[in-house]
Amino acid sequence: MGEPAGSSPIQERTDRYQRCNAWKRLHGGVTLATQNELVRKGLLEGDIDVDQANVDKLHKNVISLPGVLYFCIAGSAPISAMLFNVPAIAQQAGAASPLVFLLSGIGLLLLGVSIVYLSRRLTSAGGFYTWVSHSLGKGTAFQAGWLMMGGYALFEAALMGAFGSYTNSSFATYLHFNLPGGWVSWALIGTLLIFLLSYFDVKWSVFAMAPFLVLEISVLVILDLVICLRGGASGHDLLHTFSAAGADLKGAAPGGMLGIGIGMALGVWSWVGFEAGAVYGEEARNPRVAVPVAIFSVVAFLIILYVWTSYSATIGYGWQHAIDQFAAHPNSAYYTLATDYVGGWLQALMIIAISTSALACGLAFHNGMVRYLYAMGRESILPSIFGKTHPRYRSPHIAIVAQSLFTCLLIGFFALVTQKPGTTDYSFGLPSNGYQQVDGLAPYGWLATTGTIAFIIVYIMVNLAAPLFAWRFDRASFGIVRHIVAPLLSSLVLLIPLASFVMPAVPGPIGAFFTALGFAPTAFPTNILPLFVLVWIIWGLLYANYLARRDPERYEKMGRIVRGDVA
């Protein structure tokens, strides 16, 4: 005889499945599904859909693909990267700076493969922090969020120092206006503008600053186009600009292939900030398209722009003069090109664009920092007050206030740093006894270097996270090229700038060995910057260990709140 209707084992399992799903939905969890279905939905076992979680929410679906693109490009500050990094790279690699940017861009494009893969499977305001938590574990995830948060926090203050310096110099030189307090006052004004733009709805950040981003890209493209159409000073040259032949130019230090490799430290630095779009997964429309498309396309676009701009500058002076004319005048090299090839009006626009670029970049880093702080606050990994959002604007307003105050404190601290001109002697306090207040570009260099070290460590974590996630949860899509070759090659490229920043600073024979190889020696205070990253990591390890022991329930929540309404 057959089983009575409604009491078969199949029917019983179906009923249990439905009851279990109903319970999960009621408690903010995920429905039972196959592993592949969970990966497609972006909700793995133990994850909590942000819409079901009892937390304050960000403004959902408020920015589109162009908005995410804006934050990715603004985070890289293209005009600042070109005007100040290319002459420095030319000093190391001669006429081969376009090759330096090409190789650096390929390494970051390969990193983009890992970012694209993870952003299509996990959507969260936690960005890298969330991705790493699903692959490398809670402790590593905390370090990822901790390092990104710290790096972004330092970068905002760094960029306000640069904004203050650029703006103060421009107003004093061209308008003969000297604001009391100099670069410090301008930096505080910039911080206030960023606070206002971020406090309200995130879309206003895009509306207010996007025109200035268009300006800085247009300035570079116009200059590149005119130089290339006119053939530069002595014609086009692909041999010396895209091979080691140009790196052997007299005066290059160290020159050759080593010079190209060392130059890649500044090459990679020129892209830092492109990953800013990763934290807008909960605010973007169709984030599994918007975030990966924005990040990957921005890396590709910047490869073209950076290679083209460095090539144009090199032939603009003539490849033979990449050092004695171009690199010899790092602060004015591009201004000269703009005036000679286009006219004074382009130089004027370039001066404006440098200040607005620093402000837009600072805004991108500010928004990135507060979203990491918000994501870790709403999961109670950090104080839960940081996980609050504004009742009207849905911005993480408490985190915004905290970060803005931190930036002001850093600006105030560096306002009291003084230096004896021409030396590495520093003091703290008001200028006296031959000591002068440092310019805003000094803290920019120190803080940006420290933040870049932190970012590169997390970039390598992401390269490790992508293959592990695919192997554990998404085996069907695992591919050798995408999950082994690309992350490995990208990490090898990223180790070059990491070594350049860290190894020469190591005291004793190790630092001496790398300096002897041709890496730039690191005088005080550059030589102590890696220590700040190390101390930050140790502090994070101690706190994460404390949290795991004291409150394991909170610890287990780490990186588990994700957006589950996209597929």
Coordinates of C-alpha atoms in Angstrom, one line a residue:
M1 CA 0.0 0.0 0.0
G2 CA 1.1 3.6 -0.6
E3 CA 1.9 6.1 2.0
P4 CA -1.1 8.2 3.2
A5 CA -1.3 11.6 1.5
G6 CA 0.8 14.2 3.3
S7 CA 2.8 11.8 5.4
S8 CA 5.4 10.6 2.9
P9 CA 9.1 11.0 3.8
I10 CA 9.5 13.4 0.9
Q11 CA 6.6 15.5 2.1
E12 CA 7.9 15.5 5.7
R13 CA 11.3 16.7 4.5
T14 CA 9.6 19.4 2.4
D15 CA 7.6 20.6 5.4
R16 CA 10.7 20.7 7.6
Y17 CA 12.6 22.6 4.9
Q18 CA 9.8 25.2 4.7
R19 CA 9.5 25.5 8.5
C20 CA 13.3 26.0 8.7
N21 CA 13.2 28.6 6.0
A22 CA 10.4 30.5 7.8
W23 CA 12.4 30.4 11.0
K24 CA 15.5 31.7 9.3
R25 CA 13.6 34.6 7.6
L26 CA 12.1 35.5 10.9
H27 CA 15.5 35.7 12.6
G28 CA 17.3 37.6 9.9
G29 CA 19.2 34.6 8.6
V30 CA 19.4 33.0 5.2
T31 CA 17.1 30.4 3.7
L32 CA 18.4 26.9 3.3
A33 CA 19.8 26.4 -0.2
T34 CA 22.5 24.6 -2.0
Q35 CA 26.0 26.1 -1.8
N36 CA 25.9 27.4 -5.4
E37 CA 22.6 29.1 -4.7
L38 CA 23.9 30.7 -1.6
V39 CA 26.9 32.1 -3.5
R40 CA 24.7 33.4 -6.3
K41 CA 22.5 35.2 -3.7
G42 CA 25.5 36.5 -1.8
L43 CA 24.4 35.1 1.5
L44 CA 26.5 32.2 2.8
E45 CA 25.5 30.2 5.9
G46 CA 25.8 32.5 8.9
D47 CA 25.4 35.7 6.9
I48 CA 22.7 38.2 7.8
D49 CA 20.9 40.2 5.1
V50 CA 21.3 43.9 6.0
D51 CA 17.6 44.5 5.2
Q52 CA 16.7 41.9 7.9
A53 CA 19.3 43.0 10.4
N54 CA 18.4 45.2 13.3
V55 CA 20.9 47.9 12.4
D56 CA 20.8 51.4 11.0
K57 CA 20.8 51.4 7.2
L58 CA 22.7 53.4 4.6
H59 CA 20.7 55.1 1.8
K60 CA 20.1 52.2 -0.5
N61 CA 20.2 52.4 -4.3
V62 CA 21.1 56.2 -4.3
I63 CA 24.1 56.2 -6.6
S64 CA 24.5 54.7 -10.0
L65 CA 27.5 53.3 -11.9
P66 CA 28.7 56.9 -12.8
G67 CA 28.7 57.8 -9.1
V68 CA 30.8 54.7 -8.2
L69 CA 33.1 55.5 -11.1
Y70 CA 33.5 59.0 -9.7
F71 CA 34.7 57.8 -6.3
C72 CA 37.1 55.3 -7.8
I73 CA 38.8 57.9 -10.1
A74 CA 38.7 60.7 -7.5
G75 CA 40.4 58.4 -5.0
S76 CA 43.4 58.1 -7.4
A77 CA 43.7 61.9 -7.9
P78 CA 45.1 61.5 -11.5
I79 CA 46.4 65.0 -12.0
S80 CA 48.3 65.0 -8.7
A81 CA 49.7 61.5 -9.5
M82 CA 51.0 62.8 -12.8
L83 CA 52.3 66.1 -11.9
F84 CA 54.3 65.0 -8.8
N85 CA 55.0 61.3 -9.4
V86 CA 56.2 61.2 -13.0
P87 CA 59.2 63.6 -12.6
A88 CA 60.2 61.5 -9.5
I89 CA 59.9 58.3 -11.5
A90 CA 61.9 59.8 -14.3
Q91 CA 64.7 60.5 -11.8
Q92 CA 64.9 56.8 -11.1
A93 CA 64.0 55.3 -14.5
G94 CA 65.0 58.0 -17.0
A95 CA 62.8 58.1 -20.1
A96 CA 61.2 54.7 -19.3
S97 CA 58.5 56.2 -17.0
P98 CA 55.7 55.1 -19.4
L99 CA 56.9 51.5 -19.1
V100 CA 56.9 51.9 -15.3
F101 CA 53.2 52.9 -15.4
L102 CA 52.4 50.1 -17.8
L103 CA 53.9 47.4 -15.6
S104 CA 52.3 48.9 -12.4
G105 CA 49.0 49.1 -14.2
I106 CA 49.1 45.5 -15.2
G107 CA 49.8 44.4 -11.6
L108 CA 46.8 46.4 -10.4
L109 CA 44.6 45.2 -13.3
L110 CA 45.4 41.6 -12.1
L111 CA 44.4 42.7 -8.5
G112 CA 41.2 44.0 -10.2
V113 CA 40.5 40.4 -11.2
S114 CA 40.2 39.3 -7.5
I115 CA 38.2 42.4 -6.6
V116 CA 35.8 41.9 -9.5
Y117 CA 35.3 38.2 -8.5
L118 CA 34.6 39.0 -4.8
S119 CA 32.4 42.1 -5.4
R120 CA 30.1 40.0 -7.6
R121 CA 29.5 37.5 -4.8
L122 CA 29.6 39.6 -1.6
T123 CA 28.0 43.0 -1.4
S124 CA 28.6 45.1 1.8
A125 CA 29.6 48.5 3.1
G126 CA 32.5 46.6 4.7
G127 CA 34.2 46.1 1.3
F128 CA 37.5 44.3 1.7
Y129 CA 36.8 43.6 5.4
T130 CA 33.7 41.6 4.5
W131 CA 35.4 39.7 1.7
V132 CA 38.4 38.7 3.8
S133 CA 36.2 37.5 6.6
H134 CA 34.6 34.9 4.4
S135 CA 37.9 33.6 3.2
L136 CA 40.8 34.1 5.6
G137 CA 39.0 34.1 8.9
K138 CA 37.9 36.6 11.6
G139 CA 41.4 37.7 12.8
T140 CA 42.6 38.5 9.3
A141 CA 39.3 40.2 8.4
F142 CA 39.7 42.5 11.4
Q143 CA 43.2 43.4 10.3
A144 CA 41.9 44.1 6.8
G145 CA 39.2 46.5 8.1
W146 CA 41.6 47.9 10.7
L147 CA 44.3 48.7 8.1
M148 CA 41.9 50.1 5.5
M149 CA 40.3 52.3 8.1
G150 CA 43.6 53.5 9.4
G151 CA 45.0 54.1 6.0
Y152 CA 41.9 56.0 4.8
A153 CA 42.0 58.1 8.0
L154 CA 45.6 59.1 7.4
F155 CA 45.1 59.8 3.7
E156 CA 42.4 62.3 4.3
A157 CA 44.7 64.3 6.6
A158 CA 47.5 63.9 4.1
L159 CA 45.4 65.3 1.3
M160 CA 44.2 68.2 3.3
G161 CA 47.9 69.0 3.9
A162 CA 48.4 68.9 0.1
F163 CA 45.2 70.9 -0.5
G164 CA 46.3 73.5 2.0
S165 CA 49.8 73.8 0.4
Y166 CA 48.6 74.0 -3.2
T167 CA 45.8 76.4 -2.5
N168 CA 47.8 78.7 -0.2
S169 CA 50.6 78.8 -2.8
S170 CA 48.2 79.5 -5.7
F171 CA 46.3 82.3 -3.9
A172 CA 49.6 83.9 -2.7
T173 CA 51.3 83.7 -6.1
Y174 CA 48.6 84.6 -8.5
L175 CA 46.1 86.6 -6.4
H176 CA 48.5 88.0 -3.8
F177 CA 46.2 86.9 -1.1
N178 CA 47.6 85.4 2.1
L179 CA 45.1 83.8 4.4
P180 CA 46.2 84.0 8.0
G181 CA 47.4 80.6 9.1
G182 CA 48.6 79.7 5.6
W183 CA 48.3 76.1 4.6
V184 CA 46.8 75.1 8.0
S185 CA 43.8 77.4 7.5
W186 CA 43.2 76.1 4.0
A187 CA 43.5 72.5 5.2
L188 CA 40.9 73.1 7.9
I189 CA 38.6 74.8 5.3
G190 CA 39.0 71.7 3.1
T191 CA 38.2 69.4 6.0
L192 CA 35.0 71.4 6.7
L193 CA 33.9 71.2 3.1
I194 CA 34.5 67.4 3.1
F195 CA 32.5 67.1 6.3
L196 CA 29.5 69.0 4.8
L197 CA 29.6 67.1 1.5
S198 CA 29.7 63.7 3.3
Y199 CA 27.3 64.5 6.1
F200 CA 24.3 64.9 3.8
D201 CA 23.1 62.4 1.3
V202 CA 26.0 60.6 -0.4
K203 CA 24.8 61.6 -3.9
W204 CA 25.5 65.3 -3.2
S205 CA 29.2 64.4 -3.0
V206 CA 29.0 63.3 -6.6
F207 CA 27.0 66.2 -7.8
A208 CA 29.3 68.8 -6.1
M209 CA 32.7 67.4 -7.1
A210 CA 32.2 65.5 -10.4
P211 CA 32.6 68.7 -12.5
F212 CA 36.1 69.2 -11.0
L213 CA 37.0 65.6 -11.8
V214 CA 36.0 66.3 -15.4
L215 CA 38.3 69.4 -15.3
E216 CA 41.4 67.5 -14.1
I217 CA 40.9 64.7 -16.7
S218 CA 40.3 67.2 -19.4
V219 CA 43.5 69.2 -18.6
L220 CA 45.6 66.1 -18.9
V221 CA 44.0 64.9 -22.1
I222 CA 44.3 68.3 -23.8
L223 CA 48.0 68.5 -22.9
D224 CA 48.7 64.9 -24.0
L225 CA 46.8 65.4 -27.3
V226 CA 48.6 68.6 -28.2
I227 CA 52.1 67.3 -27.4
C228 CA 51.5 64.1 -29.3
L229 CA 50.0 65.8 -32.4
R230 CA 53.0 68.2 -32.5
G231 CA 55.4 65.3 -32.0
G232 CA 57.0 66.6 -28.9
A233 CA 60.4 68.3 -28.8
S234 CA 62.2 65.9 -31.2
G235 CA 59.6 63.4 -32.4
H236 CA 57.9 60.3 -31.1
D237 CA 60.0 57.6 -29.5
L238 CA 58.7 54.1 -28.4
L239 CA 62.1 52.5 -28.0
H240 CA 63.4 54.5 -25.1
T241 CA 60.1 55.1 -23.4
F242 CA 59.0 51.4 -23.4
S243 CA 62.3 49.6 -22.8
A244 CA 65.2 49.5 -20.4
A245 CA 67.2 51.4 -23.0
G246 CA 65.6 54.7 -21.8
A247 CA 66.3 53.8 -18.2
D248 CA 70.0 53.8 -18.8
L249 CA 70.0 57.5 -19.5
K250 CA 72.8 59.4 -17.8
G251 CA 71.8 60.7 -14.4
A252 CA 69.2 58.1 -13.7
A253 CA 69.5 56.8 -10.2
P254 CA 69.7 53.8 -10.1
G255 CA 68.6 53.5 -13.7
G256 CA 68.3 50.3 -15.7
M257 CA 65.8 47.5 -14.8
L258 CA 66.3 48.2 -11.1
G259 CA 65.3 51.8 -11.7
I260 CA 62.2 50.6 -13.5
G261 CA 61.4 48.3 -10.6
I262 CA 62.0 50.9 -7.9
G263 CA 60.0 53.4 -9.9
M264 CA 57.0 51.1 -9.7
A265 CA 56.6 52.0 -6.0
L266 CA 55.4 55.5 -7.1
G267 CA 53.7 53.8 -10.1
V268 CA 51.5 51.7 -7.8
W269 CA 51.0 54.7 -5.4
S270 CA 49.5 56.6 -8.3
W271 CA 46.5 54.1 -8.4
V272 CA 46.0 54.0 -4.6
G273 CA 42.4 55.0 -3.9
F274 CA 40.9 53.2 -7.0
E275 CA 39.4 50.6 -4.7
A276 CA 37.2 53.2 -3.0
G277 CA 34.2 52.0 -4.9
A278 CA 34.2 48.7 -3.0
V279 CA 32.5 50.3 0.1
Y280 CA 29.4 51.5 -1.9
G281 CA 27.8 48.1 -2.4
E282 CA 24.8 49.0 -0.2
E283 CA 24.3 52.4 -1.7
A284 CA 24.7 51.6 -5.3
R285 CA 22.1 50.5 -7.8
N286 CA 22.8 47.0 -9.1
P287 CA 26.0 46.8 -7.1
R288 CA 27.2 43.5 -8.5
V289 CA 27.5 45.3 -11.8
A290 CA 28.3 48.8 -10.7
V291 CA 31.1 48.1 -8.2
P292 CA 33.2 45.6 -10.3
V293 CA 32.6 47.4 -13.6
A294 CA 33.6 50.7 -11.9
I295 CA 36.8 49.4 -10.3
F296 CA 38.0 47.3 -13.2
S297 CA 37.3 50.0 -15.8
V298 CA 38.9 52.7 -13.7
V299 CA 42.1 50.7 -13.4
A300 CA 42.1 50.1 -17.2
F301 CA 41.3 53.8 -17.9
L302 CA 44.1 55.0 -15.6
I303 CA 46.6 52.7 -17.4
I304 CA 45.8 54.5 -20.6
L305 CA 45.8 57.9 -19.1
Y306 CA 49.0 57.4 -17.0
V307 CA 51.0 55.8 -19.7
W308 CA 49.9 58.4 -22.2
T309 CA 50.5 61.4 -19.9
S310 CA 54.0 60.1 -18.9
Y311 CA 54.9 59.4 -22.5
S312 CA 53.7 62.9 -23.6
A313 CA 55.7 64.6 -20.9
T314 CA 58.8 62.6 -21.8
I315 CA 58.7 63.4 -25.5
G316 CA 57.5 66.9 -24.6
Y317 CA 61.1 67.6 -23.4
G318 CA 62.7 64.9 -25.6
W319 CA 63.6 61.6 -24.2
Q320 CA 67.3 62.6 -23.9
H321 CA 66.2 65.4 -21.5
A322 CA 64.0 63.3 -19.2
I323 CA 66.4 63.9 -16.3
D324 CA 68.3 67.1 -16.9
Q325 CA 65.2 69.1 -17.9
F326 CA 62.1 67.2 -16.9
A327 CA 63.0 65.5 -13.6
A328 CA 65.3 68.4 -12.6
H329 CA 62.3 70.7 -12.1
P330 CA 59.7 68.5 -10.4
N331 CA 57.5 71.3 -9.1
S332 CA 57.1 73.2 -12.4
A333 CA 57.8 70.6 -15.2
Y334 CA 54.2 70.2 -16.2
Y335 CA 53.4 73.9 -15.9
T336 CA 56.2 74.5 -18.4
L337 CA 54.8 71.9 -20.8
A338 CA 51.3 73.4 -20.5
T339 CA 52.5 76.9 -21.2
D340 CA 54.8 76.0 -24.1
Y341 CA 52.5 73.6 -25.9
V342 CA 49.1 75.0 -25.2
G343 CA 49.2 78.3 -23.4
G344 CA 49.0 80.0 -20.1
W345 CA 45.3 79.4 -19.8
L346 CA 45.9 75.6 -19.5
Q347 CA 48.5 76.2 -16.8
A348 CA 45.9 78.2 -14.9
L349 CA 43.3 75.4 -15.2
M350 CA 46.0 73.0 -14.1
I351 CA 46.7 75.0 -10.9
I352 CA 42.9 75.0 -10.1
A353 CA 42.6 71.3 -10.9
I354 CA 45.4 70.4 -8.5
S355 CA 43.6 71.9 -5.5
T356 CA 40.2 70.5 -6.4
S357 CA 41.7 67.1 -7.2
A358 CA 43.2 67.0 -3.7
L359 CA 39.8 68.0 -2.2
A360 CA 37.9 65.4 -4.2
C361 CA 40.5 62.7 -3.4
G362 CA 40.2 63.6 0.3
L363 CA 36.4 63.3 0.1
A364 CA 36.8 59.8 -1.5
F365 CA 39.1 58.6 1.3
H366 CA 36.9 60.2 3.9
N367 CA 33.9 58.4 2.7
G368 CA 35.8 55.1 2.5
M369 CA 37.0 55.5 6.1
V370 CA 33.7 56.2 7.6
R371 CA 32.0 53.3 5.8
Y372 CA 34.6 50.9 7.2
L373 CA 34.1 52.5 10.7
Y374 CA 30.3 52.2 10.2
A375 CA 30.5 48.6 9.0
M376 CA 32.6 47.5 12.0
G377 CA 30.4 49.6 14.4
R378 CA 27.1 48.2 13.3
E379 CA 28.5 44.7 14.0
S380 CA 29.7 45.9 17.4
I381 CA 33.3 45.0 16.5
L382 CA 34.0 48.7 17.3
P383 CA 31.8 50.8 19.5
S384 CA 28.2 50.5 18.1
I385 CA 27.7 54.2 18.0
F386 CA 29.7 54.4 14.9
G387 CA 27.1 52.1 13.2
K388 CA 24.5 54.8 13.5
T389 CA 23.1 56.6 10.4
H390 CA 21.4 59.9 10.1
P391 CA 17.6 59.5 10.3
R392 CA 17.0 61.7 7.2
Y393 CA 20.2 61.5 5.1
R394 CA 21.1 57.9 5.9
S395 CA 24.8 58.9 6.1
P396 CA 27.0 57.4 8.8
H397 CA 27.0 60.8 10.6
I398 CA 28.6 59.8 13.8
A399 CA 31.5 58.2 12.0
I400 CA 31.7 61.3 9.8
V401 CA 32.0 63.6 12.8
A402 CA 34.6 61.3 14.4
Q403 CA 36.8 61.2 11.3
S404 CA 36.5 64.9 10.7
L405 CA 37.6 65.7 14.2
F406 CA 40.5 63.2 13.8
T407 CA 41.6 65.0 10.6
C408 CA 41.5 68.4 12.4
L409 CA 43.6 67.0 15.3
L410 CA 46.3 65.7 12.8
I411 CA 46.3 69.0 11.0
G412 CA 46.8 70.8 14.3
F413 CA 49.6 68.4 15.3
F414 CA 51.5 69.0 12.0
A415 CA 50.9 72.7 12.3
L416 CA 53.4 72.6 15.2
V417 CA 56.0 70.5 13.5
T418 CA 59.0 72.7 12.6
Q419 CA 62.2 72.0 10.6
K420 CA 65.5 73.6 10.2
P421 CA 65.7 74.4 6.5
G422 CA 68.1 72.1 4.5
T423 CA 68.3 69.5 7.3
T424 CA 66.4 66.6 8.7
D425 CA 66.3 68.3 12.1
Y426 CA 62.8 68.6 13.3
S427 CA 61.2 70.1 16.4
F428 CA 57.7 70.5 17.9
G429 CA 56.2 73.9 18.8
L430 CA 56.2 77.4 17.4
P431 CA 58.9 78.4 14.9
S432 CA 62.0 79.7 16.7
N433 CA 65.8 79.4 16.7
G434 CA 66.0 78.9 13.0
Y435 CA 63.2 76.3 12.8
Q436 CA 60.4 77.0 10.4
Q437 CA 56.9 75.5 10.1
V438 CA 56.9 72.6 7.7
D439 CA 54.8 73.0 4.5
G440 CA 51.6 71.0 4.1
L441 CA 53.3 68.8 1.5
A442 CA 55.6 67.3 4.2
P443 CA 52.8 65.7 6.3
Y444 CA 51.2 64.7 3.0
G445 CA 54.3 62.6 2.1
W446 CA 54.6 61.1 5.5
L447 CA 50.9 60.2 6.0
A448 CA 50.4 59.0 2.4
T449 CA 53.4 56.7 2.6
T450 CA 52.1 55.2 5.8
G451 CA 48.7 54.7 4.4
T452 CA 50.0 53.2 1.2
I453 CA 51.9 50.5 3.2
A454 CA 48.7 49.6 5.0
F455 CA 46.8 49.4 1.7
I456 CA 49.3 47.2 -0.1
I457 CA 49.1 44.7 2.7
V458 CA 45.3 44.5 2.4
Y459 CA 45.6 44.3 -1.4
I460 CA 47.7 41.2 -1.0
M461 CA 45.1 39.8 1.5
V462 CA 42.4 40.3 -1.2
N463 CA 44.6 38.4 -3.7
L464 CA 44.7 35.5 -1.1
A465 CA 41.0 35.8 -0.3
A466 CA 39.7 35.4 -3.8
P467 CA 41.1 31.9 -4.6
L468 CA 40.3 30.6 -1.1
F469 CA 36.7 31.8 -1.3
A470 CA 36.3 30.2 -4.8
W471 CA 37.8 26.9 -3.5
R472 CA 35.7 26.8 -0.4
F473 CA 32.3 28.1 -1.6
D474 CA 32.3 28.4 -5.4
R475 CA 34.3 25.4 -6.6
A476 CA 32.4 25.3 -9.9
S477 CA 33.8 28.6 -11.0
F478 CA 37.4 28.1 -9.8
G479 CA 39.9 28.8 -12.6
I480 CA 43.7 28.5 -12.6
V481 CA 44.2 31.8 -14.5
R482 CA 41.6 33.8 -12.5
H483 CA 42.3 32.4 -9.1
I484 CA 46.0 31.4 -9.1
V485 CA 47.9 33.1 -11.9
A486 CA 46.4 36.6 -11.6
P487 CA 46.5 36.9 -7.8
L488 CA 50.1 35.5 -7.7
L489 CA 51.4 37.9 -10.4
S490 CA 49.6 40.8 -8.8
S491 CA 51.0 40.1 -5.4
L492 CA 54.6 39.9 -6.8
V493 CA 54.1 43.3 -8.4
L494 CA 52.7 44.7 -5.1
L495 CA 55.7 43.4 -3.2
I496 CA 58.0 45.7 -5.1
P497 CA 56.6 49.0 -3.7
L498 CA 56.1 47.4 -0.3
A499 CA 59.8 46.4 -0.2
S500 CA 60.7 49.9 -1.5
F501 CA 58.9 51.6 1.4
V502 CA 59.8 49.1 4.2
M503 CA 63.2 47.4 3.5
P504 CA 65.5 50.4 3.3
A505 CA 64.1 51.6 6.6
V506 CA 65.1 48.5 8.4
P507 CA 68.2 49.4 10.6
G508 CA 71.4 47.5 10.2
P509 CA 72.7 45.3 7.4
I510 CA 69.2 44.6 5.9
G511 CA 68.5 48.3 5.2
A512 CA 72.1 48.8 4.0
F513 CA 71.8 45.9 1.6
F514 CA 68.6 47.3 -0.1
T515 CA 70.1 50.8 -0.2
A516 CA 73.2 49.3 -1.9
L517 CA 70.9 47.7 -4.5
G518 CA 69.7 51.2 -5.5
F519 CA 66.6 51.6 -3.3
A520 CA 66.3 55.2 -2.1
P521 CA 67.7 55.6 1.5
T522 CA 65.1 56.7 4.0
A523 CA 66.2 59.6 6.2
F524 CA 64.3 60.6 9.3
P525 CA 61.3 60.7 9.6
T526 CA 60.6 58.5 6.6
N527 CA 62.6 55.6 8.1
I528 CA 60.2 55.3 11.1
L529 CA 56.9 55.3 9.0
P530 CA 56.7 51.5 8.7
L531 CA 56.8 51.3 12.5
F532 CA 53.5 53.1 12.7
V533 CA 51.9 50.5 10.5
L534 CA 53.5 47.7 12.6
V535 CA 52.2 49.3 15.8
W536 CA 48.8 49.6 14.3
I537 CA 48.8 46.0 13.3
I538 CA 49.9 44.9 16.8
W539 CA 47.3 47.1 18.4
G540 CA 44.7 45.4 16.1
L541 CA 45.9 41.9 17.0
L542 CA 45.6 42.6 20.7
Y543 CA 42.2 44.1 20.4
A544 CA 40.9 41.3 18.2
N545 CA 42.3 38.7 20.6
Y546 CA 40.6 40.5 23.5
L547 CA 37.3 40.6 21.7
A548 CA 37.5 36.9 20.8
R549 CA 38.0 36.0 24.4
R550 CA 35.8 38.6 26.1
D551 CA 32.8 38.5 23.7
P552 CA 33.0 35.6 21.2
E553 CA 29.4 36.3 20.1
R554 CA 30.3 39.8 18.8
Y555 CA 33.5 38.3 17.4
E556 CA 31.5 35.8 15.3
K557 CA 29.5 38.6 13.8
M558 CA 32.5 40.0 12.0
G559 CA 31.9 40.7 8.4
R560 CA 28.6 38.8 8.3
I561 CA 26.2 41.6 7.5
V562 CA 25.8 41.7 3.7
R563 CA 23.3 42.9 1.1
G564 CA 21.2 39.9 0.0
D565 CA 18.6 41.5 -2.3
V566 CA 20.9 41.3 -5.4
A567 CA 21.7 38.3 -7.6

